[in-house]
Short mmCIF file of C-alpha atoms in Angstrom, two decimals:
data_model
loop_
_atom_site.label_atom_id
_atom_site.label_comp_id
_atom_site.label_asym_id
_atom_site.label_seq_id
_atom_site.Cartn_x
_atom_site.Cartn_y
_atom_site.Cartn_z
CA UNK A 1 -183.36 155.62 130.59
CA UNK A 2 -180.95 154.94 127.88
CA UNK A 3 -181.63 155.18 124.43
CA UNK A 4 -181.33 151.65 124.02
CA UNK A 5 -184.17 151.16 126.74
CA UNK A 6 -186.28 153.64 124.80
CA UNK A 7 -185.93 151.53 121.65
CA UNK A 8 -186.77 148.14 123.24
CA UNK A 9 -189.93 149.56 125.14
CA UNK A 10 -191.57 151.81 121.37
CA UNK A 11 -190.74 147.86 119.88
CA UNK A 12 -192.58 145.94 122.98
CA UNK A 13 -195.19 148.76 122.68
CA UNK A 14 -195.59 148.01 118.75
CA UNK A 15 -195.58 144.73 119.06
CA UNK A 16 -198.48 144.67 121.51
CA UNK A 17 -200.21 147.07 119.89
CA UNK A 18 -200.33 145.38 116.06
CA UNK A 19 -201.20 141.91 118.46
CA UNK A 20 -203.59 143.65 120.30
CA UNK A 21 -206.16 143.94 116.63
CA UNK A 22 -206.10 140.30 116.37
CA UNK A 23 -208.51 140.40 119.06
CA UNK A 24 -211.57 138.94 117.73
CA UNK A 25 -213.24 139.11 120.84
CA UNK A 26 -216.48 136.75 119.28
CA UNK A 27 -217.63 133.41 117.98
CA UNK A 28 -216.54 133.55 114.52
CA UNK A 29 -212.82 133.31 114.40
CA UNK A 30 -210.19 135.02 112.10
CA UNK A 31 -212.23 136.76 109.48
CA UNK A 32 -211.43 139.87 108.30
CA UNK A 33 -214.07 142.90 110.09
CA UNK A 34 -216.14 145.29 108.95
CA UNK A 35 -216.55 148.68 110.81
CA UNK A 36 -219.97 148.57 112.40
CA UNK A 37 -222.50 151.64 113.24
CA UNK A 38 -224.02 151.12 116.69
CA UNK A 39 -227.21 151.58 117.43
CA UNK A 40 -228.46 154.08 120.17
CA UNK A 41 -230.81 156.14 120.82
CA UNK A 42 -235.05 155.45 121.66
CA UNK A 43 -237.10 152.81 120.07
CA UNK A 44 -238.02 152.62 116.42
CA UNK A 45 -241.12 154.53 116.08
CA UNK A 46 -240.59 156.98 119.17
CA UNK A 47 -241.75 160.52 117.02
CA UNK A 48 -245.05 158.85 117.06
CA UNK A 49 -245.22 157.80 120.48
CA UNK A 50 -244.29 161.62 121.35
CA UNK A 51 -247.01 163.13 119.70
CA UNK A 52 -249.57 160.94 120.64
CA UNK A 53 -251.75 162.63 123.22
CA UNK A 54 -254.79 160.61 123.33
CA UNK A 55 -254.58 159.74 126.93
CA UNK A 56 -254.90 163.91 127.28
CA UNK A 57 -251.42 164.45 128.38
CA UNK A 58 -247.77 163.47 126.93
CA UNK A 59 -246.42 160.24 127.46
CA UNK A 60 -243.01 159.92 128.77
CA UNK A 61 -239.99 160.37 126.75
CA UNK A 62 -238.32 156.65 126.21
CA UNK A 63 -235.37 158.70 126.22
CA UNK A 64 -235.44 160.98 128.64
CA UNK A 65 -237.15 159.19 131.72
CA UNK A 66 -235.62 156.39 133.26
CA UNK A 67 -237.00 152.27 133.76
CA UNK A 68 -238.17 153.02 137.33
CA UNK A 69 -240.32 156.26 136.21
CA UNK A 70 -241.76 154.43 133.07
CA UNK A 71 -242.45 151.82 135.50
CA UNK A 72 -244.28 153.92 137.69
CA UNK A 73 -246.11 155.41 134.60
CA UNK A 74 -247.55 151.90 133.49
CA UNK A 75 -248.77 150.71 137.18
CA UNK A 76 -250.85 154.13 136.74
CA UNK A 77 -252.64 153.02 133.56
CA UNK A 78 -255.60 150.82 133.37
CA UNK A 79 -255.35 147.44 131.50
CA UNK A 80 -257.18 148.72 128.63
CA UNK A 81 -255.36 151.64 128.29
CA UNK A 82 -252.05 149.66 128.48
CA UNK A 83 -252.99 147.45 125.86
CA UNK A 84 -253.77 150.02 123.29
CA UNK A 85 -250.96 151.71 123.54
CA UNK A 86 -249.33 148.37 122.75
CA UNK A 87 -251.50 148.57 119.80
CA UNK A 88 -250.89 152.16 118.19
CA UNK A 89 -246.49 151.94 119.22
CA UNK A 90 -245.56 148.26 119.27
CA UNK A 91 -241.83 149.45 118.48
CA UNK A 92 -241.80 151.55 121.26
CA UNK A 93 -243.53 149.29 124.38
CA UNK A 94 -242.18 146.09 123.22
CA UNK A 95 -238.46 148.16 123.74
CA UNK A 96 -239.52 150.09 126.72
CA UNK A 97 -237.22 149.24 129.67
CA UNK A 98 -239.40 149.70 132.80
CA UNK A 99 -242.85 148.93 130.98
CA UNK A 100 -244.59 145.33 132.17
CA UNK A 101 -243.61 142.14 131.03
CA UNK A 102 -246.52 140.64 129.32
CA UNK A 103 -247.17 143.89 127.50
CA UNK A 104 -243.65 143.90 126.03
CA UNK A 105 -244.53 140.44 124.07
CA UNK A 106 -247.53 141.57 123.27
CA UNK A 107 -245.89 144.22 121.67
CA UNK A 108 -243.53 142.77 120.29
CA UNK A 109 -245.37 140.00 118.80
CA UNK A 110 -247.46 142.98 117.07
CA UNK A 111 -244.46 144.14 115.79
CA UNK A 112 -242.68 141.35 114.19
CA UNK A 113 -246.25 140.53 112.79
CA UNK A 114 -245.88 144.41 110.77
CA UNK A 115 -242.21 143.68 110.37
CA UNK A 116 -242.85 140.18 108.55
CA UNK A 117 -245.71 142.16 106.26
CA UNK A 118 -243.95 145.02 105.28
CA UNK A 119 -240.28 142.17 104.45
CA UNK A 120 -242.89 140.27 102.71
CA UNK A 121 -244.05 143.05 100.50
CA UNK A 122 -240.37 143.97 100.14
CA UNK A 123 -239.31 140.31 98.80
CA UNK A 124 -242.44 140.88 95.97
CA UNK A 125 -240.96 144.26 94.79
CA UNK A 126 -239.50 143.99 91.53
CA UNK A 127 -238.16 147.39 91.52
CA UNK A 128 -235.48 146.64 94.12
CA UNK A 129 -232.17 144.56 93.56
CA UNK A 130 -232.65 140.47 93.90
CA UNK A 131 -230.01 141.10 97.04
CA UNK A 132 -232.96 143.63 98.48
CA UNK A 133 -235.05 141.33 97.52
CA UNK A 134 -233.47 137.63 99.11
CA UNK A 135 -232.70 139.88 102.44
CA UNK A 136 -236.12 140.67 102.54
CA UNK A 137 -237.00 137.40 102.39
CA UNK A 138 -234.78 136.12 105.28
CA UNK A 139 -236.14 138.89 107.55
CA UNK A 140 -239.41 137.88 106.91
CA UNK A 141 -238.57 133.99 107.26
CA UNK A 142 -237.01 135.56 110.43
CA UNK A 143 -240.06 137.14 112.11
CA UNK A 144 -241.89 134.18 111.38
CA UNK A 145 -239.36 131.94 113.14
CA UNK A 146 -239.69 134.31 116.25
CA UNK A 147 -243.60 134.21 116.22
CA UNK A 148 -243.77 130.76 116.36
CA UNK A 149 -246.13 129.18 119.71
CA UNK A 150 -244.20 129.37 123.21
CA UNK A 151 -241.57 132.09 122.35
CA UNK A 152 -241.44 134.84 124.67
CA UNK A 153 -239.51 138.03 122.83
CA UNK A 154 -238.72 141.11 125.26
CA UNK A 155 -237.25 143.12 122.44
CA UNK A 156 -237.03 143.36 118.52
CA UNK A 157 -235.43 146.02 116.53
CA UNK A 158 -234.94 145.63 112.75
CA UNK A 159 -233.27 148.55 112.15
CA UNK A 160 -229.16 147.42 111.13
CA UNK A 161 -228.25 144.10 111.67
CA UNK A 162 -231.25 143.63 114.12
CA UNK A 163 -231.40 143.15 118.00
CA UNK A 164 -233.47 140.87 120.06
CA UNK A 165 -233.66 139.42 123.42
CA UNK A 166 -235.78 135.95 124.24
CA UNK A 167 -236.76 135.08 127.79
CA UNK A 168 -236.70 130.43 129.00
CA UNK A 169 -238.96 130.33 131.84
CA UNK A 170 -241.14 132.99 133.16
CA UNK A 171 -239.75 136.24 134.12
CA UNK A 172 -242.82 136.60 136.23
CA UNK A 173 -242.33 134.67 138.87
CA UNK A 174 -238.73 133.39 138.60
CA UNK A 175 -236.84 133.64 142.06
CA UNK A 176 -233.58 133.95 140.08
CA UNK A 177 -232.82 135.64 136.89
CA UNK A 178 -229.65 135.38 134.69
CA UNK A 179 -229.12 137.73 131.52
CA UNK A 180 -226.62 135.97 128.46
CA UNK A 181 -224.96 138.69 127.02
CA UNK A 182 -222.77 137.38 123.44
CA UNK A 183 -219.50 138.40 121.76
CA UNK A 184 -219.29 138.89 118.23
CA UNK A 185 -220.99 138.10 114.91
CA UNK A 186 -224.23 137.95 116.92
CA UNK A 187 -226.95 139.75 115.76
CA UNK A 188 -231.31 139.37 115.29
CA UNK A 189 -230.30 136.28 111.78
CA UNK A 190 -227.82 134.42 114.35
CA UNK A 191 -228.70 134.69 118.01
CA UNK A 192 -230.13 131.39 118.11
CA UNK A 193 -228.33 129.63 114.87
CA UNK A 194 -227.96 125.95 115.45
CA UNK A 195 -225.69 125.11 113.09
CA UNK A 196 -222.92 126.04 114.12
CA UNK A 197 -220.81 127.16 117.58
CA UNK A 198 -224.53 126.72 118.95
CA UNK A 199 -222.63 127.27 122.61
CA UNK A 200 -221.37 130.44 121.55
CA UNK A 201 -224.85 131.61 120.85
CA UNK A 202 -226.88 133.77 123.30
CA UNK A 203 -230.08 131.35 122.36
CA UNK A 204 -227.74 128.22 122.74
CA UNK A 205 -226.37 129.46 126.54
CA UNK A 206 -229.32 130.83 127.67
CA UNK A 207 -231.00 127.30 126.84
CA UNK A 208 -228.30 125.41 127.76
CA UNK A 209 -228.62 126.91 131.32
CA UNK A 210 -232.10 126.68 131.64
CA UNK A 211 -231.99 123.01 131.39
CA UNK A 212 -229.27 122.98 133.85
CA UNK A 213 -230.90 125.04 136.07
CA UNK A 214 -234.08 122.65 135.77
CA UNK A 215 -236.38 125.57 135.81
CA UNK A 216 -234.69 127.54 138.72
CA UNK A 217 -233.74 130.71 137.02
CA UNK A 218 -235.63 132.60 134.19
CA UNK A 219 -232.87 133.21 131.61
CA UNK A 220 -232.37 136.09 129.18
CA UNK A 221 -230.66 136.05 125.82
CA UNK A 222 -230.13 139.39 124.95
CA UNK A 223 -228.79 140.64 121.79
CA UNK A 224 -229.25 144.84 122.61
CA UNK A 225 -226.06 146.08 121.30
CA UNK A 226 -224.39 146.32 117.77
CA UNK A 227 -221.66 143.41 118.14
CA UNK A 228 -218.01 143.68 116.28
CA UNK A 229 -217.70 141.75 113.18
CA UNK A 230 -214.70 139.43 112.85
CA UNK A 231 -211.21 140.60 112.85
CA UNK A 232 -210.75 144.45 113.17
CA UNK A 233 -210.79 147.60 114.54
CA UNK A 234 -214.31 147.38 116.45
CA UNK A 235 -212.72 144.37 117.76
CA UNK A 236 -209.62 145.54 118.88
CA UNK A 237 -211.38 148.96 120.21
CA UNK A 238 -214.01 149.80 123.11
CA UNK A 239 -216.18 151.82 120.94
CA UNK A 240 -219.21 149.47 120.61
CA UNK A 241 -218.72 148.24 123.81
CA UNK A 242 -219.14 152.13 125.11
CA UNK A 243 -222.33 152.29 122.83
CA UNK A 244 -224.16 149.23 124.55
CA UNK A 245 -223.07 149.50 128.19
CA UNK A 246 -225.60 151.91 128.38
CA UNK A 247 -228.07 149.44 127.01
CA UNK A 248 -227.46 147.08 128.92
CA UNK A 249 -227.64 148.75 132.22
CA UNK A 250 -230.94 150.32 131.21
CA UNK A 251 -232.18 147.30 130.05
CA UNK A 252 -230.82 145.31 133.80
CA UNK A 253 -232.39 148.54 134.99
CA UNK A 254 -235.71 147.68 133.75
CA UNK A 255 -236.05 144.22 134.50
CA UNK A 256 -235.45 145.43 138.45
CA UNK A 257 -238.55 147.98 137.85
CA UNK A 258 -240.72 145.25 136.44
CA UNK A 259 -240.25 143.39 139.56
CA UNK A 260 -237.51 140.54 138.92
CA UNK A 261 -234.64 140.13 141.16
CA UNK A 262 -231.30 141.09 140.72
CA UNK A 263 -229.84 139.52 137.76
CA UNK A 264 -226.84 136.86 136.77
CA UNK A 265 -225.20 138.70 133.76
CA UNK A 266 -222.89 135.87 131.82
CA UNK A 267 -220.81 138.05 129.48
CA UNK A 268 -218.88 136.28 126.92
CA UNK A 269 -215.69 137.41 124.73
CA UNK A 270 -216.13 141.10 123.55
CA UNK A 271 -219.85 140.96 125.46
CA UNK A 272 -217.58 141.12 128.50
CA UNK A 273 -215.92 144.15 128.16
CA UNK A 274 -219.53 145.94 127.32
CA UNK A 275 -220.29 144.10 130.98
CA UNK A 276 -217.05 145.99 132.20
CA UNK A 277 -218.23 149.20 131.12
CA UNK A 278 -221.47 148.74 132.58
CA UNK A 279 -220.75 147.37 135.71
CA UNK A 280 -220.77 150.37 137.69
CA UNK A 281 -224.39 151.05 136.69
CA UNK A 282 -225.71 146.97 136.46
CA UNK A 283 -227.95 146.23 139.48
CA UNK A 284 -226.33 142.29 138.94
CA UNK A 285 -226.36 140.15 142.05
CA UNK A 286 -223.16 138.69 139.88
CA UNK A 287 -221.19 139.26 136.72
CA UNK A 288 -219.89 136.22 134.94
CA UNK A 289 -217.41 136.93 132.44
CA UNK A 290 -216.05 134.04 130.27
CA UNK A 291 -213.83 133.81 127.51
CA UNK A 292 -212.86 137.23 128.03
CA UNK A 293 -210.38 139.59 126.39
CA UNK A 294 -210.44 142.21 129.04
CA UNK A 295 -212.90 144.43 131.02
CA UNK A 296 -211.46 147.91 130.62
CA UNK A 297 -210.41 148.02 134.28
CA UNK A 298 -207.67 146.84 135.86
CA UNK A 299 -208.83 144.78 139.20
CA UNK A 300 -212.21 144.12 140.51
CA UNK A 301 -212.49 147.60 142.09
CA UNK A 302 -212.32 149.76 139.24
CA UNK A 303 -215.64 147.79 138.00
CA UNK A 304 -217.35 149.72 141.34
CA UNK A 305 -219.67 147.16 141.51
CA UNK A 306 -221.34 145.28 144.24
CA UNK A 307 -221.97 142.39 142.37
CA UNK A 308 -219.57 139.06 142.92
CA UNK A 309 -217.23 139.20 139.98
CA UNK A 310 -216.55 135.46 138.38
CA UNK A 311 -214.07 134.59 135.75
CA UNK A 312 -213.49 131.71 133.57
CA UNK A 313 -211.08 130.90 131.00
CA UNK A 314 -210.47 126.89 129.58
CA UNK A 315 -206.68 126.22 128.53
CA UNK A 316 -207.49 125.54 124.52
CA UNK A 317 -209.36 128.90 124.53
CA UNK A 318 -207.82 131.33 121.73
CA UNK A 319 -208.80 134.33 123.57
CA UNK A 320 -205.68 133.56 125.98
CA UNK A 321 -202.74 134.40 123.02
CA UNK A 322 -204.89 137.95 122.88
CA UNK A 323 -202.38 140.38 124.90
CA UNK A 324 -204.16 141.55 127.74
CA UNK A 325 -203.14 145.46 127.16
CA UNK A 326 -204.83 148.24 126.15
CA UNK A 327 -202.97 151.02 124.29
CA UNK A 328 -203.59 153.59 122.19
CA UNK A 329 -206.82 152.55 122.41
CA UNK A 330 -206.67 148.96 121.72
CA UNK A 331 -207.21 146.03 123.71
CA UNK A 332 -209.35 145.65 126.35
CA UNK A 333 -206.61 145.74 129.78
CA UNK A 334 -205.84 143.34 132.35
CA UNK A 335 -206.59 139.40 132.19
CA UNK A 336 -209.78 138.74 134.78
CA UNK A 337 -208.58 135.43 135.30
CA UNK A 338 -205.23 136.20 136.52
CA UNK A 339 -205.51 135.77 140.55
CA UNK A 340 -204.54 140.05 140.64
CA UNK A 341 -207.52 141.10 139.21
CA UNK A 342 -209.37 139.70 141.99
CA UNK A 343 -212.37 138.01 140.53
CA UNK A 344 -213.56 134.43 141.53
CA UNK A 345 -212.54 131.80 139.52
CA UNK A 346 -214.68 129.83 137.71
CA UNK A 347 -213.31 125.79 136.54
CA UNK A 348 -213.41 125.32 133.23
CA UNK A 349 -211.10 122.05 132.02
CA UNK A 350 -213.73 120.16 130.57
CA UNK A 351 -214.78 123.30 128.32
CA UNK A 352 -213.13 122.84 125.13
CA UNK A 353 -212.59 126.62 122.97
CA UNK A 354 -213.97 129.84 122.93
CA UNK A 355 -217.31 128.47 123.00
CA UNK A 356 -217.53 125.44 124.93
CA UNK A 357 -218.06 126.84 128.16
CA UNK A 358 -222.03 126.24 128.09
CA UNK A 359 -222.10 122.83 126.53
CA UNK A 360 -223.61 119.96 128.79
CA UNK A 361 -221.67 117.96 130.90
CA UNK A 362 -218.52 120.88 131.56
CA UNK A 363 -217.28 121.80 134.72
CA UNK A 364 -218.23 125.80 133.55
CA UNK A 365 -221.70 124.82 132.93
CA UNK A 366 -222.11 123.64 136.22
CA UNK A 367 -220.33 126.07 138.18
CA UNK A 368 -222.46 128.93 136.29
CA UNK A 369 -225.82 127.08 136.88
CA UNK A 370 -224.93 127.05 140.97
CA UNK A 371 -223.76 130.81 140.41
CA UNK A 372 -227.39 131.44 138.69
CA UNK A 373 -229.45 129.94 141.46
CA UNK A 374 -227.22 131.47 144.48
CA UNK A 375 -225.85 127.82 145.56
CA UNK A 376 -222.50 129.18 145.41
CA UNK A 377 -220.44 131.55 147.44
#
């Protein structure tokens, strides 16, 4: 290769690179990022739960045993015994992966309860900054919000930004089960916003679908990762995506050892490549990727999953001028839409942007609700 050759390709490769951290990868367009911290590691609360020993042995270790053990561990408790440790670590059972449905919003409605006391108190405290003070007040505002009749929550952190995940219909005894996992600027003050991009919302998809559906899949807005924030590096980058593909399998893992089926997992924008990154460990009947800037793999294959792969992409979607490289770190790889990456296509001309694809009425919207309920092959 001439030198001349050499030249062109470093340029090409420069060019793609400085293109490739446009990628916002999210719902809220071209403002400038902030480098996020992600969160990992066992429930809030978990050095309590490991030193409690009242049921005359130790419990298991949220972080070292897996959804199907913890599982297992649960069926052997009584009722009562269940229910009080829901009482003494709501952090820790209401974020258990593997532990029973109802006693995860039991716990969890215990804990935003503490939560909204202790933001309340917080709001009240002169000696802290009126910004400590007004964010206190939201969280509290936002507990209360979450603990209102009907709503079903199967997580809550606080910790950060916040994480959260809200079951429509009833887990229990759904025959079909989909999981909504968002893109970024989503976090535990804008899962469900309906203001604005409501679409582009886990809340807003996952409700969207369950009307659809009429009923005939349980749906799962999940907010269990630390999600980019506007334009910058963790957009451009896999590193949050490699911090909640664990989370997300665990949790996927978990609803399996509770008893649901095999779950639909709709990832949208950067939530997609965390779904990439997961695949190999997702026990999904399907993975729905949407709006997507790239998987980290390069064909259906390298996912190593056995779930049908589906891919949708509408023509006045942004996310389509994002080059589909990944170099020196950046970008997210190959386009899932293109007919060589071998997933199944998925219509979407009557979605209009990045965050159209669940709004009533589209073409996406109904191919995703026949995907969610097995009508389609």
């Amino acid at each position: 290769m001439g030198l001349g050759s050499w030249k062109r390709r470093g340029r090409r490769t420069l060019v793609a690179a400085a293109l490739t951290t446009t990628i916002v990868a999210g719902t809220a367009g071209w403002a400038s990022g902030h480098e996020q911290r992600p969160l990992t590691g066992p429930p809030p609360g978990t050095a309590s739960w490991r030193a409690d020993d009242t049921l005359g042995r130790a419990l298991p270790d949220p972080e070292a045993v897996g959804p199907s053990h913890m599982a297992a561990f649960f069926r052997g408790l009584s009722a009562t015994d269940q229910h009080e440790l829901a009482v003494r670590h709501p952090s820790v059972v209401g974020n258990l992966d593997g532990a029973p449905i109802p006693l995860r919003y039991e716990a969890n409605a215990l804990a935003l309860r503490a939560e909204k006391t202790r933001a309340r108190g917080e709001a009240r405290n002169a000696t802290l900054t009126p910004r400590a003070r007004a964010a206190a007040r939201d969280l509290a505002e936002r507990c209360a919000d979450l603990l209102a009749r009907g709503r079903r929550i199967l997580a809550f952190d606080p910790r950060g930004r916040g994480q959260v995940a809200e079951v429509y219909g009833d887990l229990r005894s759904a025959r079909h089960v989909s999981v909504v996992v968002p893109g970024s600027d989503i976090d535990l003050g804008s899962f469900d916003r309906t203001t604005k991009d409501v679409y582009g919302t886990p809340a807003g998809m996952a409700k969207s679908l369950y009307a659809a559906a009429r009923g005939r899949t349980a749906v799962v807005a999940w907010v269990g990762y630390t999600t980019p924030v506007g334009l910058g590096p963790d957009a451009a980058t896999g590193r949050l995506a490699e911090a909640g593909a664990p989370r997300l399998a665990r949790f996927a893992q978990g609803l399996r050892a509770a008893g649901t089926p095999k779950p639909t997992v709709f990832c949208h924008s950067y939530g997609s490549v965390v779904c990439g990154l997961a695949a190999s460990r997702l026990p999904a009947s399907d993975l729905v990727v949407f709006g997507s800037p790239g998987l980290r793999a390069n064909s259906v294959s390298d996912l190593h999953t056995r779930a049908r792969v589906w891919a949708a992409r509408d023509d006045s979607d942004w996310i389509a001028k994002v080059p589909h490289v990944e170099l020196l770190g950046l970008g997210h790889g190959a386009d899932p839409t293109d007919p060589s990456f071998g997933a199944r296509r998925v219509p979407a001309e009557r979605a209009q942007g990045h965050t159209g694809y669940f709004a009533p009425g589209t073409d996406s919207l109904r191919a995703f609700t026949d995907i969610a309920i097995g009508a389609s092959s």
